[in-house]
CSV table of C-alpha atoms in Angstrom, one decimal:
chain,number,residue,atom,x,y,z
A,1,MET,CA,0.0,0.0,0.0
A,2,ASP,CA,1.2,3.5,-0.6
A,3,ARG,CA,1.1,6.4,1.9
A,4,LYS,CA,-2.2,7.8,0.5
A,5,THR,CA,-3.9,4.5,1.2
A,6,TYR,CA,-2.7,4.4,4.7
A,7,ASP,CA,-3.9,8.0,5.2
A,8,GLY,CA,-7.3,7.2,3.7
A,9,LEU,CA,-7.8,4.2,5.9
A,10,GLU,CA,-6.7,6.2,9.0
A,11,SER,CA,-9.2,9.0,8.1
A,12,PHE,CA,-12.1,6.4,7.6
A,13,VAL,CA,-11.3,4.7,10.9
A,14,PHE,CA,-11.1,8.0,12.7
A,15,ILE,CA,-14.5,9.2,11.3
A,16,ALA,CA,-16.2,5.9,12.0
A,17,GLY,CA,-14.8,5.9,15.5
A,18,PHE,CA,-16.0,9.4,16.1
A,19,TYR,CA,-19.6,8.7,14.8
A,20,GLU,CA,-20.0,5.2,16.2
A,21,GLY,CA,-17.9,5.5,19.4
A,22,LEU,CA,-17.6,9.0,20.7
A,23,LEU,CA,-20.7,10.8,19.4
A,24,PRO,CA,-23.3,8.6,21.1
A,25,PHE,CA,-22.3,9.8,24.6
A,26,PRO,CA,-23.1,13.5,24.1
A,27,ALA,CA,-26.0,12.6,21.8
A,28,LYS,CA,-27.7,10.6,24.6
A,29,TYR,CA,-27.0,13.3,27.1
A,30,PHE,CA,-28.5,16.1,25.0
A,31,GLY,CA,-31.2,14.0,23.3
A,32,TRP,CA,-29.8,14.2,19.8
A,33,THR,CA,-30.3,11.5,17.2
A,34,PRO,CA,-27.5,11.9,14.7
A,35,LEU,CA,-28.1,10.2,11.3
A,36,LEU,CA,-24.9,8.3,11.1
A,37,SER,CA,-24.6,7.2,14.7
A,38,LEU,CA,-26.2,3.8,15.1
A,39,PRO,CA,-25.5,3.3,18.8
A,40,SER,CA,-27.4,6.4,19.7
A,41,ARG,CA,-30.6,4.7,18.5
A,42,MET,CA,-30.1,1.6,20.6
A,43,PRO,CA,-31.7,1.0,24.0
A,44,SER,CA,-29.8,1.7,27.2
A,45,PRO,CA,-27.4,-1.2,28.0
A,46,ALA,CA,-26.7,-2.0,24.4
A,47,TRP,CA,-25.6,1.4,23.2
A,48,TRP,CA,-23.0,1.6,26.0
A,49,ILE,CA,-21.5,-1.7,24.9
A,50,ALA,CA,-21.6,-0.9,21.2
A,51,ALA,CA,-20.2,2.7,21.6
A,52,ALA,CA,-17.4,1.5,23.8
A,53,ALA,CA,-16.5,-1.4,21.5
A,54,ALA,CA,-16.5,0.9,18.5
A,55,LEU,CA,-14.3,3.4,20.3
A,56,VAL,CA,-11.8,0.8,21.5
A,57,THR,CA,-11.7,-0.8,18.1
A,58,ALA,CA,-11.1,2.5,16.3
A,59,ALA,CA,-8.3,3.4,18.7
A,60,VAL,CA,-6.6,0.0,18.2
A,61,LEU,CA,-7.0,0.2,14.4
A,62,LEU,CA,-5.5,3.6,14.4
A,63,VAL,CA,-2.5,2.5,16.3
A,64,VAL,CA,-2.0,-0.6,14.1
A,65,LEU,CA,-2.3,1.5,10.9
A,66,ASP,CA,0.1,4.1,12.2
A,67,THR,CA,2.6,1.5,13.2
A,68,ALA,CA,2.3,-0.2,9.8
A,69,LYS,CA,2.8,3.1,8.0
A,70,LYS,CA,5.8,4.0,10.0
A,71,ARG,CA,7.3,0.6,9.4
A,72,ARG,CA,6.7,0.8,5.6
A,73,TYR,CA,7.8,4.5,5.3
A,74,PRO,CA,10.4,5.1,8.1
A,75,ASP,CA,11.6,8.4,6.6
A,76,ALA,CA,8.3,10.3,7.3
């Protein structure tokens, strides 16, 4: 993969982690229903689990992608 592919994947994972993992917490508090945030439409115990899992998964994927990009392109 080239550097642009790594950057694109990192951007996608960051945006997905934001909408599915971070946004449901203030959305539930303020009563919002964002269009792209699926956990904010779930009932109470399930949305906590789904949002936390999405947040942790996004963080792990960002670390893995960044490590792979640095290993492939050590000069950057």
